[in-house]
């Protein structure tokens, strides 16, 4: 009880801190994952906060993630970009790692866009593919909503039947078609990490219905859905894991491949945001 009250207080405190310093109230919140920082540079910035200057924010321990919160305009829409995210494998609880997003939900944004780099399990995928997340499986042994529920933030038992908004997915596909981009769609499974999957685990993940595997995104999506936001989730398929012909998964290659795909995804997301009626 005490622990949760502390958390509620800290979220409110951080929200007040930001609100006093920036007049813009974002309609869209974006979390940029591994190697996807270039979109942040396209934002017409109103105000940028390094994470370490925001009270109560966690500090990123992964070098590929920048650690900045940007408020500004992208395609004339009011947005906040979380440049750099936190992961369960860094040692944070999912409540801690979703703290930045929870703070931003108090601005009452309507849409949450989240991207990640993921390993392909569906063997029709190839590295460099872009996948719309249509559903997820949470294998991280934690839930950011565990503990006392704050009724002001959302319901005790949030419905997850449409966690990834159908209209947003359709709009993204339409935009991709216009740009001549082939898009995949599939189920994302979140594992705790940081060790990568064994061939046997990869087989298991395929059997339970996942098309792509990664170590992020699901905790954030749970918080976003709890707060009533519509979610668009996108995975860059950085590698494909075939349990019957298993190759080592090198993190440097994951980063390199997502960097290569970054420009295409950036273009897609910008065109998508342009089409949103907010
Ligand atoms: N497994 C888990 N996480 C990942 C992978 C993978 O193969 N590729 C990128 N993130």
mmCIF file with all atom_site columns, N, CA, C and O in Angstrom, residues 22-52:
data_model
loop_
_atom_site.group_PDB
_atom_site.id
_atom_site.type_symbol
_atom_site.label_atom_id
_atom_site.label_alt_id
_atom_site.label_comp_id
_atom_site.label_asym_id
_atom_site.label_entity_id
_atom_site.label_seq_id
_atom_site.pdbx_PDB_ins_code
_atom_site.Cartn_x
_atom_site.Cartn_y
_atom_site.Cartn_z
_atom_site.occupancy
_atom_site.B_iso_or_equiv
_atom_site.pdbx_formal_charge
_atom_site.auth_seq_id
_atom_site.auth_comp_id
_atom_site.auth_asym_id
_atom_site.auth_atom_id
_atom_site.pdbx_PDB_model_num
ATOM 1   N N  . UNK A 1 22 ? 6.527  23.005 -19.802 1.00 0.00 ? 22 UNK A N  1
ATOM 2   C CA . UNK A 1 22 ? 6.151  22.902 -21.204 1.00 0.00 ? 22 UNK A CA 1
ATOM 3   C C  . UNK A 1 22 ? 4.637  23.055 -21.339 1.00 0.00 ? 22 UNK A C  1
ATOM 4   O O  . UNK A 1 22 ? 3.869  22.409 -20.631 1.00 0.00 ? 22 UNK A O  1
ATOM 5   N N  . UNK A 1 23 ? 4.232  23.979 -22.240 1.00 0.00 ? 23 UNK A N  1
ATOM 6   C CA . UNK A 1 23 ? 2.793  24.250 -22.348 1.00 0.00 ? 23 UNK A CA 1
ATOM 7   C C  . UNK A 1 23 ? 2.111  23.267 -23.300 1.00 0.00 ? 23 UNK A C  1
ATOM 8   O O  . UNK A 1 23 ? 0.898  23.107 -23.264 1.00 0.00 ? 23 UNK A O  1
ATOM 9   N N  . UNK A 1 24 ? 2.912  22.612 -24.152 1.00 0.00 ? 24 UNK A N  1
ATOM 10  C CA . UNK A 1 24 ? 2.331  21.693 -25.134 1.00 0.00 ? 24 UNK A CA 1
ATOM 11  C C  . UNK A 1 24 ? 1.827  20.405 -24.469 1.00 0.00 ? 24 UNK A C  1
ATOM 12  O O  . UNK A 1 24 ? 2.531  19.785 -23.684 1.00 0.00 ? 24 UNK A O  1
ATOM 13  N N  . UNK A 1 25 ? 0.590  20.039 -24.814 1.00 0.00 ? 25 UNK A N  1
ATOM 14  C CA . UNK A 1 25 ? 0.032  18.791 -24.291 1.00 0.00 ? 25 UNK A CA 1
ATOM 15  C C  . UNK A 1 25 ? -0.066 17.776 -25.437 1.00 0.00 ? 25 UNK A C  1
ATOM 16  O O  . UNK A 1 25 ? -0.852 17.953 -26.359 1.00 0.00 ? 25 UNK A O  1
ATOM 17  N N  . UNK A 1 26 ? 0.752  16.725 -25.404 1.00 0.00 ? 26 UNK A N  1
ATOM 18  C CA . UNK A 1 26 ? 0.838  15.842 -26.575 1.00 0.00 ? 26 UNK A CA 1
ATOM 19  C C  . UNK A 1 26 ? -0.429 15.012 -26.815 1.00 0.00 ? 26 UNK A C  1
ATOM 20  O O  . UNK A 1 26 ? -1.054 14.539 -25.874 1.00 0.00 ? 26 UNK A O  1
ATOM 21  N N  . UNK A 1 27 ? -0.782 14.852 -28.099 1.00 0.00 ? 27 UNK A N  1
ATOM 22  C CA . UNK A 1 27 ? -1.864 13.937 -28.482 1.00 0.00 ? 27 UNK A CA 1
ATOM 23  C C  . UNK A 1 27 ? -1.308 12.549 -28.784 1.00 0.00 ? 27 UNK A C  1
ATOM 24  O O  . UNK A 1 27 ? -2.036 11.566 -28.775 1.00 0.00 ? 27 UNK A O  1
ATOM 25  N N  . UNK A 1 28 ? -0.008 12.522 -29.140 1.00 0.00 ? 28 UNK A N  1
ATOM 26  C CA . UNK A 1 28 ? 0.636  11.257 -29.483 1.00 0.00 ? 28 UNK A CA 1
ATOM 27  C C  . UNK A 1 28 ? 1.879  11.093 -28.616 1.00 0.00 ? 28 UNK A C  1
ATOM 28  O O  . UNK A 1 28 ? 2.647  12.047 -28.445 1.00 0.00 ? 28 UNK A O  1
ATOM 29  N N  . UNK A 1 29 ? 2.066  9.892  -28.104 1.00 0.00 ? 29 UNK A N  1
ATOM 30  C CA . UNK A 1 29 ? 3.327  9.568  -27.402 1.00 0.00 ? 29 UNK A CA 1
ATOM 31  C C  . UNK A 1 29 ? 4.013  8.463  -28.198 1.00 0.00 ? 29 UNK A C  1
ATOM 32  O O  . UNK A 1 29 ? 3.357  7.518  -28.656 1.00 0.00 ? 29 UNK A O  1
ATOM 33  N N  . UNK A 1 30 ? 5.312  8.621  -28.408 1.00 0.00 ? 30 UNK A N  1
ATOM 34  C CA . UNK A 1 30 ? 6.068  7.608  -29.151 1.00 0.00 ? 30 UNK A CA 1
ATOM 35  C C  . UNK A 1 30 ? 7.240  7.120  -28.307 1.00 0.00 ? 30 UNK A C  1
ATOM 36  O O  . UNK A 1 30 ? 7.957  7.919  -27.717 1.00 0.00 ? 30 UNK A O  1
ATOM 37  N N  . UNK A 1 31 ? 7.432  5.814  -28.274 1.00 0.00 ? 31 UNK A N  1
ATOM 38  C CA . UNK A 1 31 ? 8.654  5.254  -27.696 1.00 0.00 ? 31 UNK A CA 1
ATOM 39  C C  . UNK A 1 31 ? 9.492  4.686  -28.826 1.00 0.00 ? 31 UNK A C  1
ATOM 40  O O  . UNK A 1 31 ? 9.017  3.861  -29.607 1.00 0.00 ? 31 UNK A O  1
ATOM 41  N N  . UNK A 1 32 ? 10.719 5.158  -28.920 1.00 0.00 ? 32 UNK A N  1
ATOM 42  C CA . UNK A 1 32 ? 11.610 4.678  -29.972 1.00 0.00 ? 32 UNK A CA 1
ATOM 43  C C  . UNK A 1 32 ? 12.567 3.652  -29.396 1.00 0.00 ? 32 UNK A C  1
ATOM 44  O O  . UNK A 1 32 ? 13.227 3.881  -28.400 1.00 0.00 ? 32 UNK A O  1
ATOM 45  N N  . UNK A 1 33 ? 12.647 2.522  -30.080 1.00 0.00 ? 33 UNK A N  1
ATOM 46  C CA . UNK A 1 33 ? 13.478 1.428  -29.585 1.00 0.00 ? 33 UNK A CA 1
ATOM 47  C C  . UNK A 1 33 ? 14.854 1.395  -30.223 1.00 0.00 ? 33 UNK A C  1
ATOM 48  O O  . UNK A 1 33 ? 15.291 2.361  -30.845 1.00 0.00 ? 33 UNK A O  1
ATOM 49  N N  . UNK A 1 34 ? 15.500 0.258  -30.062 1.00 0.00 ? 34 UNK A N  1
ATOM 50  C CA . UNK A 1 34 ? 16.862 0.017  -30.545 1.00 0.00 ? 34 UNK A CA 1
ATOM 51  C C  . UNK A 1 34 ? 17.097 0.568  -31.957 1.00 0.00 ? 34 UNK A C  1
ATOM 52  O O  . UNK A 1 34 ? 16.410 0.184  -32.894 1.00 0.00 ? 34 UNK A O  1
ATOM 53  N N  . UNK A 1 35 ? 18.050 1.462  -32.073 1.00 0.00 ? 35 UNK A N  1
ATOM 54  C CA . UNK A 1 35 ? 18.468 1.959  -33.376 1.00 0.00 ? 35 UNK A CA 1
ATOM 55  C C  . UNK A 1 35 ? 17.430 2.772  -34.127 1.00 0.00 ? 35 UNK A C  1
ATOM 56  O O  . UNK A 1 35 ? 17.491 2.877  -35.344 1.00 0.00 ? 35 UNK A O  1
ATOM 57  N N  . UNK A 1 36 ? 16.466 3.356  -33.423 1.00 0.00 ? 36 UNK A N  1
ATOM 58  C CA . UNK A 1 36 ? 15.405 4.085  -34.136 1.00 0.00 ? 36 UNK A CA 1
ATOM 59  C C  . UNK A 1 36 ? 15.332 5.547  -33.726 1.00 0.00 ? 36 UNK A C  1
ATOM 60  O O  . UNK A 1 36 ? 14.272 6.150  -33.702 1.00 0.00 ? 36 UNK A O  1
ATOM 61  N N  . UNK A 1 37 ? 16.487 6.100  -33.429 1.00 0.00 ? 37 UNK A N  1
ATOM 62  C CA . UNK A 1 37 ? 16.477 7.439  -32.841 1.00 0.00 ? 37 UNK A CA 1
ATOM 63  C C  . UNK A 1 37 ? 16.274 8.552  -33.867 1.00 0.00 ? 37 UNK A C  1
ATOM 64  O O  . UNK A 1 37 ? 15.943 9.666  -33.498 1.00 0.00 ? 37 UNK A O  1
ATOM 65  N N  . UNK A 1 38 ? 16.407 8.259  -35.161 1.00 0.00 ? 38 UNK A N  1
ATOM 66  C CA . UNK A 1 38 ? 16.426 9.357  -36.134 1.00 0.00 ? 38 UNK A CA 1
ATOM 67  C C  . UNK A 1 38 ? 15.087 10.097 -36.209 1.00 0.00 ? 38 UNK A C  1
ATOM 68  O O  . UNK A 1 38 ? 15.053 11.289 -36.491 1.00 0.00 ? 38 UNK A O  1
ATOM 69  N N  . UNK A 1 39 ? 13.995 9.397  -35.928 1.00 0.00 ? 39 UNK A N  1
ATOM 70  C CA . UNK A 1 39 ? 12.691 10.062 -35.958 1.00 0.00 ? 39 UNK A CA 1
ATOM 71  C C  . UNK A 1 39 ? 12.654 11.224 -34.958 1.00 0.00 ? 39 UNK A C  1
ATOM 72  O O  . UNK A 1 39 ? 12.073 12.269 -35.240 1.00 0.00 ? 39 UNK A O  1
ATOM 73  N N  . UNK A 1 40 ? 13.265 11.015 -33.821 1.00 0.00 ? 40 UNK A N  1
ATOM 74  C CA . UNK A 1 40 ? 13.327 12.061 -32.795 1.00 0.00 ? 40 UNK A CA 1
ATOM 75  C C  . UNK A 1 40 ? 13.960 13.343 -33.323 1.00 0.00 ? 40 UNK A C  1
ATOM 76  O O  . UNK A 1 40 ? 13.573 14.449 -32.936 1.00 0.00 ? 40 UNK A O  1
ATOM 77  N N  . UNK A 1 41 ? 14.909 13.172 -34.231 1.00 0.00 ? 41 UNK A N  1
ATOM 78  C CA . UNK A 1 41 ? 15.595 14.347 -34.784 1.00 0.00 ? 41 UNK A CA 1
ATOM 79  C C  . UNK A 1 41 ? 14.720 15.145 -35.745 1.00 0.00 ? 41 UNK A C  1
ATOM 80  O O  . UNK A 1 41 ? 15.027 16.285 -36.065 1.00 0.00 ? 41 UNK A O  1
ATOM 81  N N  . UNK A 1 42 ? 13.641 14.528 -36.220 1.00 0.00 ? 42 UNK A N  1
ATOM 82  C CA . UNK A 1 42 ? 12.740 15.212 -37.160 1.00 0.00 ? 42 UNK A CA 1
ATOM 83  C C  . UNK A 1 42 ? 11.676 16.042 -36.447 1.00 0.00 ? 42 UNK A C  1
ATOM 84  O O  . UNK A 1 42 ? 10.924 16.770 -37.084 1.00 0.00 ? 42 UNK A O  1
ATOM 85  N N  . UNK A 1 43 ? 11.611 15.913 -35.147 1.00 0.00 ? 43 UNK A N  1
ATOM 86  C CA . UNK A 1 43 ? 10.588 16.629 -34.385 1.00 0.00 ? 43 UNK A CA 1
ATOM 87  C C  . UNK A 1 43 ? 10.952 18.109 -34.293 1.00 0.00 ? 43 UNK A C  1
ATOM 88  O O  . UNK A 1 43 ? 12.103 18.451 -34.020 1.00 0.00 ? 43 UNK A O  1
ATOM 89  N N  . UNK A 1 44 ? 9.949  18.981 -34.559 1.00 0.00 ? 44 UNK A N  1
ATOM 90  C CA . UNK A 1 44 ? 10.154 20.410 -34.294 1.00 0.00 ? 44 UNK A CA 1
ATOM 91  C C  . UNK A 1 44 ? 10.035 20.578 -32.787 1.00 0.00 ? 44 UNK A C  1
ATOM 92  O O  . UNK A 1 44 ? 8.952  20.568 -32.217 1.00 0.00 ? 44 UNK A O  1
ATOM 93  N N  . UNK A 1 45 ? 11.184 20.747 -32.176 1.00 0.00 ? 45 UNK A N  1
ATOM 94  C CA . UNK A 1 45 ? 11.229 20.645 -30.717 1.00 0.00 ? 45 UNK A CA 1
ATOM 95  C C  . UNK A 1 45 ? 10.694 21.900 -30.022 1.00 0.00 ? 45 UNK A C  1
ATOM 96  O O  . UNK A 1 45 ? 11.043 23.018 -30.388 1.00 0.00 ? 45 UNK A O  1
ATOM 97  N N  . UNK A 1 46 ? 9.879  21.666 -29.047 1.00 0.00 ? 46 UNK A N  1
ATOM 98  C CA . UNK A 1 46 ? 9.427  22.751 -28.185 1.00 0.00 ? 46 UNK A CA 1
ATOM 99  C C  . UNK A 1 46 ? 10.279 22.727 -26.913 1.00 0.00 ? 46 UNK A C  1
ATOM 100 O O  . UNK A 1 46 ? 10.714 23.752 -26.421 1.00 0.00 ? 46 UNK A O  1
ATOM 101 N N  . UNK A 1 47 ? 10.547 21.528 -26.442 1.00 0.00 ? 47 UNK A N  1
ATOM 102 C CA . UNK A 1 47 ? 11.370 21.376 -25.225 1.00 0.00 ? 47 UNK A CA 1
ATOM 103 C C  . UNK A 1 47 ? 11.927 19.956 -25.149 1.00 0.00 ? 47 UNK A C  1
ATOM 104 O O  . UNK A 1 47 ? 11.231 18.991 -25.432 1.00 0.00 ? 47 UNK A O  1
ATOM 105 N N  . UNK A 1 48 ? 13.204 19.870 -24.790 1.00 0.00 ? 48 UNK A N  1
ATOM 106 C CA . UNK A 1 48 ? 13.842 18.549 -24.620 1.00 0.00 ? 48 UNK A CA 1
ATOM 107 C C  . UNK A 1 48 ? 14.351 18.401 -23.191 1.00 0.00 ? 48 UNK A C  1
ATOM 108 O O  . UNK A 1 48 ? 14.973 19.324 -22.655 1.00 0.00 ? 48 UNK A O  1
ATOM 109 N N  . UNK A 1 49 ? 14.061 17.275 -22.602 1.00 0.00 ? 49 UNK A N  1
ATOM 110 C CA . UNK A 1 49 ? 14.544 16.984 -21.250 1.00 0.00 ? 49 UNK A CA 1
ATOM 111 C C  . UNK A 1 49 ? 15.431 15.740 -21.271 1.00 0.00 ? 49 UNK A C  1
ATOM 112 O O  . UNK A 1 49 ? 14.938 14.646 -21.568 1.00 0.00 ? 49 UNK A O  1
ATOM 113 N N  . UNK A 1 50 ? 16.713 15.868 -20.956 1.00 0.00 ? 50 UNK A N  1
ATOM 114 C CA . UNK A 1 50 ? 17.494 14.638 -20.719 1.00 0.00 ? 50 UNK A CA 1
ATOM 115 C C  . UNK A 1 50 ? 16.871 13.914 -19.520 1.00 0.00 ? 50 UNK A C  1
ATOM 116 O O  . UNK A 1 50 ? 16.480 14.573 -18.549 1.00 0.00 ? 50 UNK A O  1
ATOM 117 N N  . UNK A 1 51 ? 16.774 12.591 -19.625 1.00 0.00 ? 51 UNK A N  1
ATOM 118 C CA . UNK A 1 51 ? 16.123 11.835 -18.539 1.00 0.00 ? 51 UNK A CA 1
ATOM 119 C C  . UNK A 1 51 ? 16.711 12.169 -17.174 1.00 0.00 ? 51 UNK A C  1
ATOM 120 O O  . UNK A 1 51 ? 16.007 12.227 -16.175 1.00 0.00 ? 51 UNK A O  1
ATOM 121 N N  . UNK A 1 52 ? 18.026 12.389 -17.156 1.00 0.00 ? 52 UNK A N  1
ATOM 122 C CA . UNK A 1 52 ? 18.654 12.583 -15.841 1.00 0.00 ? 52 UNK A CA 1
ATOM 123 C C  . UNK A 1 52 ? 18.267 13.912 -15.185 1.00 0.00 ? 52 UNK A C  1
ATOM 124 O O  . UNK A 1 52 ? 18.516 14.111 -14.009 1.00 0.00 ? 52 UNK A O  1
#
